[in-house]
mmCIF file of C-alpha atoms and ligand atoms in Angstrom:
data_model
loop_
_atom_site.group_PDB
_atom_site.id
_atom_site.type_symbol
_atom_site.label_atom_id
_atom_site.label_comp_id
_atom_site.label_asym_id
_atom_site.label_seq_id
_atom_site.Cartn_x
_atom_site.Cartn_y
_atom_site.Cartn_z
ATOM 1 C CA MET A 1 73.857 113.145 51.616
ATOM 2 C CA LEU A 2 76.275 115.932 51.004
ATOM 3 C CA THR A 3 75.447 117.676 54.230
ATOM 4 C CA GLY A 4 76.138 114.474 56.111
ATOM 5 C CA ILE A 5 79.718 114.154 55.006
ATOM 6 C CA GLY A 6 80.889 116.084 58.017
ATOM 7 C CA VAL A 7 83.917 117.557 56.363
ATOM 8 C CA ALA A 8 84.458 120.076 59.125
ATOM 9 C CA GLY A 9 84.427 117.430 61.796
ATOM 10 C CA VAL A 10 86.706 115.133 59.880
ATOM 11 C CA ALA A 11 89.167 117.850 59.048
ATOM 12 C CA GLY A 12 88.857 119.562 62.407
ATOM 13 C CA LEU A 13 88.042 122.827 60.685
ATOM 14 C CA THR A 14 85.660 124.103 63.290
ATOM 15 C CA VAL A 15 85.862 127.598 61.830
ATOM 16 C CA GLY A 16 83.629 126.373 59.043
ATOM 17 C CA SER A 17 80.824 125.033 61.175
ATOM 18 C CA ALA A 18 77.484 125.530 59.521
ATOM 19 C CA ALA A 19 74.809 127.567 61.198
ATOM 20 C CA PRO A 20 71.087 127.571 60.515
ATOM 21 C CA ALA A 21 70.210 129.837 57.632
ATOM 22 C CA ALA A 22 68.399 133.053 58.373
ATOM 23 C CA ALA A 23 64.799 133.121 57.216
ATOM 24 C CA SER A 24 65.704 135.464 54.380
ATOM 25 C CA THR A 25 68.558 133.300 53.069
ATOM 26 C CA PRO A 26 67.807 131.895 49.599
ATOM 27 C CA THR A 27 67.455 128.128 49.681
ATOM 28 C CA THR A 28 66.883 127.279 46.015
ATOM 29 C CA PRO A 29 69.203 127.793 43.050
ATOM 30 C CA GLY A 30 66.732 130.120 41.392
ATOM 31 C CA ALA A 31 66.260 132.279 44.477
ATOM 32 C CA ALA A 32 69.991 132.387 45.171
ATOM 33 C CA LEU A 33 70.834 133.477 41.656
ATOM 34 C CA ALA A 34 68.034 136.038 41.727
ATOM 35 C CA SER A 35 69.395 137.433 44.985
ATOM 36 C CA LEU A 36 72.891 137.816 43.524
ATOM 37 C CA LEU A 37 71.621 139.449 40.344
ATOM 38 C CA ALA A 38 69.293 141.760 42.280
ATOM 39 C CA GLY A 39 72.263 142.795 44.400
ATOM 40 C CA ASN A 40 74.267 143.483 41.260
ATOM 41 C CA ALA A 41 71.425 145.606 39.909
ATOM 42 C CA ARG A 42 71.438 147.639 43.143
ATOM 43 C CA PHE A 43 75.208 148.042 42.982
ATOM 44 C CA ARG A 44 75.420 149.164 39.403
ATOM 45 C CA SER A 45 72.581 151.637 39.840
ATOM 46 C CA GLY A 46 74.213 153.168 42.908
ATOM 47 C CA HIS A 47 71.652 151.773 45.354
ATOM 48 C CA SER A 48 73.708 149.235 47.307
ATOM 49 C CA ARG A 49 72.282 148.325 50.699
ATOM 50 C CA HIS A 50 75.542 146.916 52.110
ATOM 51 C CA PRO A 51 73.694 144.161 53.983
ATOM 52 C CA HIS A 52 75.197 142.076 56.780
ATOM 53 C CA GLN A 53 78.227 144.272 57.301
ATOM 54 C CA GLY A 54 77.708 145.537 60.838
ATOM 55 C CA VAL A 55 79.144 144.563 64.191
ATOM 56 C CA ALA A 56 75.871 142.800 64.998
ATOM 57 C CA ASP A 57 76.408 140.619 61.940
ATOM 58 C CA VAL A 58 79.910 139.756 63.130
ATOM 59 C CA HIS A 59 78.447 138.579 66.411
ATOM 60 C CA ARG A 60 75.547 136.749 64.768
ATOM 61 C CA LEU A 61 77.946 134.885 62.500
ATOM 62 C CA ALA A 62 80.625 134.139 65.084
ATOM 63 C CA ALA A 63 78.971 130.854 65.985
ATOM 64 C CA GLY A 64 78.707 129.664 62.394
ATOM 65 C CA GLN A 65 78.042 130.532 58.797
ATOM 66 C CA HIS A 66 75.515 129.513 56.184
ATOM 67 C CA PRO A 67 76.620 131.113 52.905
ATOM 68 C CA PHE A 68 74.023 130.781 50.147
ATOM 69 C CA ALA A 69 76.506 131.134 47.283
ATOM 70 C CA ILE A 70 79.969 130.012 46.283
ATOM 71 C CA VAL A 71 81.924 132.256 43.968
ATOM 72 C CA LEU A 72 85.088 131.360 42.132
ATOM 73 C CA GLY A 73 86.324 134.701 40.919
ATOM 74 C CA CYS A 74 89.438 136.465 39.736
ATOM 75 C CA ALA A 75 91.710 138.111 42.291
ATOM 76 C CA ASP A 76 91.381 141.403 40.385
ATOM 77 C CA SER A 77 90.890 144.244 42.872
ATOM 78 C CA ARG A 78 87.895 145.553 40.922
ATOM 79 C CA VAL A 79 85.932 142.310 41.045
ATOM 80 C CA SER A 80 85.022 141.847 44.716
ATOM 81 C CA PRO A 81 81.979 139.561 44.935
ATOM 82 C CA GLU A 82 80.437 141.046 48.092
ATOM 83 C CA VAL A 83 80.638 144.518 46.589
ATOM 84 C CA LEU A 84 79.392 143.831 43.077
ATOM 85 C CA PHE A 85 76.614 141.484 44.274
ATOM 86 C CA ASP A 86 75.787 143.809 47.215
ATOM 87 C CA GLN A 87 76.072 141.048 49.793
ATOM 88 C CA GLY A 88 77.805 140.902 53.159
ATOM 89 C CA LEU A 89 79.461 138.743 55.770
ATOM 90 C CA GLY A 90 78.299 135.158 55.765
ATOM 91 C CA ASP A 91 76.641 135.357 52.347
ATOM 92 C CA ILE A 92 79.295 134.248 49.858
ATOM 93 C CA PHE A 93 81.983 131.576 50.152
ATOM 94 C CA ASP A 94 84.684 133.289 48.117
ATOM 95 C CA ASN A 95 87.446 131.599 46.208
ATOM 96 C CA ARG A 96 89.641 134.040 44.339
ATOM 97 C CA VAL A 97 92.686 133.487 42.190
ATOM 98 C CA ALA A 98 93.929 135.355 39.147
ATOM 99 C CA GLY A 99 92.117 134.007 36.095
ATOM 100 C CA ASN A 100 89.437 132.233 38.208
ATOM 101 C CA ILE A 101 91.327 129.005 37.695
ATOM 102 C CA VAL A 102 90.069 125.623 38.854
ATOM 103 C CA ASP A 103 92.862 123.429 40.208
ATOM 104 C CA GLU A 104 92.866 120.688 42.802
ATOM 105 C CA VAL A 105 93.198 123.034 45.768
ATOM 106 C CA VAL A 106 90.403 125.308 44.520
ATOM 107 C CA THR A 107 88.247 122.256 43.819
ATOM 108 C CA GLY A 108 88.863 121.077 47.372
ATOM 109 C CA SER A 109 87.877 124.469 48.728
ATOM 110 C CA ILE A 110 84.660 124.425 46.709
ATOM 111 C CA GLU A 111 83.890 120.823 47.649
ATOM 112 C CA TYR A 112 84.346 121.709 51.302
ATOM 113 C CA ALA A 113 81.772 124.481 50.962
ATOM 114 C CA VAL A 114 79.322 122.300 49.024
ATOM 115 C CA ALA A 115 79.595 119.478 51.522
ATOM 116 C CA GLU A 116 79.447 121.649 54.613
ATOM 117 C CA PHE A 117 76.978 124.386 53.703
ATOM 118 C CA ALA A 118 75.035 123.035 50.706
ATOM 119 C CA PRO A 119 74.724 126.475 49.103
ATOM 120 C CA PRO A 120 72.282 126.417 46.174
ATOM 121 C CA VAL A 121 74.387 128.350 43.674
ATOM 122 C CA LEU A 122 78.004 128.453 42.495
ATOM 123 C CA VAL A 123 79.208 131.209 40.196
ATOM 124 C CA VAL A 124 82.425 131.053 38.190
ATOM 125 C CA LEU A 125 82.987 134.763 37.716
ATOM 126 C CA GLY A 126 85.316 136.023 35.031
ATOM 127 C CA HIS A 127 85.616 139.616 33.982
ATOM 128 C CA GLU A 128 86.304 141.985 31.136
ATOM 129 C CA ARG A 129 89.967 142.739 30.338
ATOM 130 C CA CYS A 130 91.261 140.083 32.749
ATOM 131 C CA GLY A 131 95.004 140.556 33.193
ATOM 132 C CA ALA A 132 95.659 136.851 33.624
ATOM 133 C CA VAL A 133 93.926 136.125 30.328
ATOM 134 C CA ALA A 134 95.771 138.972 28.631
ATOM 135 C CA ALA A 135 99.108 137.706 29.980
ATOM 136 C CA THR A 136 98.335 134.250 28.648
ATOM 137 C CA VAL A 137 97.457 135.623 25.220
ATOM 138 C CA GLU A 138 100.652 137.653 25.185
ATOM 139 C CA THR A 139 102.787 134.690 26.253
ATOM 140 C CA ILE A 140 101.308 132.387 23.631
ATOM 141 C CA GLU A 141 101.637 134.981 20.876
ATOM 142 C CA SER A 142 105.173 136.016 21.792
ATOM 143 C CA GLY A 143 106.436 132.573 22.725
ATOM 144 C CA GLY A 144 108.049 134.103 25.786
ATOM 145 C CA THR A 145 108.365 132.833 29.325
ATOM 146 C CA PRO A 146 106.720 134.726 32.203
ATOM 147 C CA PRO A 147 108.872 135.359 35.293
ATOM 148 C CA GLY A 148 108.594 133.422 38.533
ATOM 149 C CA SER A 149 105.508 131.341 39.038
ATOM 150 C CA ILE A 150 103.354 133.448 36.722
ATOM 151 C CA GLY A 151 104.009 130.720 34.189
ATOM 152 C CA ALA A 152 101.856 128.388 36.263
ATOM 153 C CA LEU A 153 98.920 130.730 35.753
ATOM 154 C CA VAL A 154 99.591 130.902 32.041
ATOM 155 C CA GLU A 155 99.824 127.137 31.682
ATOM 156 C CA ALA A 156 96.556 126.699 33.593
ATOM 157 C CA LEU A 157 94.824 129.166 31.259
ATOM 158 C CA ARG A 158 96.486 128.064 28.017
ATOM 159 C CA PRO A 159 94.082 125.163 27.232
ATOM 160 C CA ALA A 160 91.110 127.497 27.678
ATOM 161 C CA ILE A 161 92.462 130.269 25.511
ATOM 162 C CA GLU A 162 94.409 128.610 22.703
ATOM 163 C CA PRO A 163 91.260 127.343 20.944
ATOM 164 C CA VAL A 164 89.856 130.877 20.586
ATOM 165 C CA LEU A 165 93.075 132.749 19.777
ATOM 166 C CA HIS A 166 92.254 133.154 16.103
ATOM 167 C CA GLN A 167 88.524 133.714 16.318
ATOM 168 C CA PRO A 168 87.060 137.006 15.104
ATOM 169 C CA GLY A 169 86.749 139.805 17.622
ATOM 170 C CA ASP A 170 88.809 140.913 20.593
ATOM 171 C CA VAL A 171 91.197 138.162 21.584
ATOM 172 C CA VAL A 172 91.183 138.920 25.324
ATOM 173 C CA GLU A 173 87.399 139.185 25.435
ATOM 174 C CA ASN A 174 87.089 135.898 23.554
ATOM 175 C CA GLY A 175 89.586 134.404 25.990
ATOM 176 C CA VAL A 176 87.698 135.679 29.038
ATOM 177 C CA ARG A 177 84.465 134.068 27.854
ATOM 178 C CA ALA A 178 86.164 130.839 26.807
ATOM 179 C CA ASN A 179 87.959 130.644 30.137
ATOM 180 C CA ILE A 180 84.764 131.015 32.163
ATOM 181 C CA ARG A 181 83.181 128.140 30.248
ATOM 182 C CA TYR A 182 86.381 126.091 30.465
ATOM 183 C CA GLN A 183 86.665 126.473 34.232
ATOM 184 C CA VAL A 184 83.002 125.551 34.751
ATOM 185 C CA ALA A 185 83.541 122.410 32.680
ATOM 186 C CA ARG A 186 86.780 121.645 34.499
ATOM 187 C CA LEU A 187 85.131 121.944 37.886
ATOM 188 C CA LEU A 188 82.279 119.655 36.902
ATOM 189 C CA ALA A 189 84.630 117.126 35.307
ATOM 190 C CA GLY A 190 86.905 117.060 38.322
ATOM 191 C CA SER A 191 84.428 116.970 41.179
ATOM 192 C CA ALA A 192 81.940 114.201 41.871
ATOM 193 C CA ILE A 193 80.756 116.172 44.914
ATOM 194 C CA VAL A 194 79.791 119.122 42.716
ATOM 195 C CA ARG A 195 78.303 116.892 40.004
ATOM 196 C CA ASP A 196 76.202 115.003 42.559
ATOM 197 C CA ALA A 197 74.821 118.242 44.009
ATOM 198 C CA VAL A 198 73.977 119.464 40.511
ATOM 199 C CA ALA A 199 72.315 116.152 39.659
ATOM 200 C CA ALA A 200 70.295 116.357 42.870
ATOM 201 C CA ARG A 201 69.223 119.883 41.831
ATOM 202 C CA THR A 202 70.423 121.244 45.151
ATOM 203 C CA LEU A 203 73.169 123.205 43.392
ATOM 204 C CA ARG A 204 73.257 125.180 40.176
ATOM 205 C CA VAL A 205 76.630 126.020 38.623
ATOM 206 C CA VAL A 206 76.754 129.049 36.341
ATOM 207 C CA GLY A 207 79.414 130.970 34.497
ATOM 208 C CA ALA A 208 79.214 134.746 34.574
ATOM 209 C CA ARG A 209 81.115 137.745 33.208
ATOM 210 C CA TYR A 210 81.591 141.007 35.047
ATOM 211 C CA ASP A 211 81.778 144.139 32.924
ATOM 212 C CA LEU A 212 84.354 146.593 34.266
ATOM 213 C CA ASP A 213 82.714 149.489 32.422
ATOM 214 C CA THR A 214 79.107 149.020 33.466
ATOM 215 C CA ALA A 215 79.473 146.882 36.638
ATOM 216 C CA ALA A 216 76.930 144.464 35.182
ATOM 217 C CA VAL A 217 77.169 140.720 35.748
ATOM 218 C CA THR A 218 75.935 138.709 32.787
ATOM 219 C CA LEU A 219 75.350 134.971 32.872
ATOM 220 C CA LEU A 220 77.029 133.058 30.059
HETATM 221 ZN ZN1 LIG B 301 91.222 138.846 36.128
#
């Protein structure tokens, strides 16, 4: 059983101790996804409720968390999961890195959350006009070398983006969509813990795109 792995105990990461879910916390993949999308609908229509963001929530959650969703999103300052899904503290186990890249460390972070909290949904969230995707396109097309460690980002994104470089349409938009699908596939290929949860139907993994213009999240 995934919840019996006891990752927190083994690793001594008591900060991650699971707490019982509140009665309103979604417990199925369908309900969890519906909750995220309903929150996004509130946000983009200007009717955010800003749930679970008060001092009382801090105190309620101090003893433990029970997030109902994992998000792997881009570090872009405009793509904050709690804001665009209208959720709050304790709701989403966030993993953010430019280009929403799956690597071993990110996979470990996600596996920890799956094993410890058994959240029913995991969203790989890319977004329109992603700078990391654009930088990768530019590097491939120019043949240049990015400064510092930015090259590591580019090399991680290159296999996702190269196959769609010459497809019709906007190259960055094509790259954003291809990268979301690529990272979902990479996560599933690289994680037996995630695959097992999906096979057991306790976890649904979806790719999604955030639109910077409309604030809408669309499942791919
Ligand atoms: Zn981005």
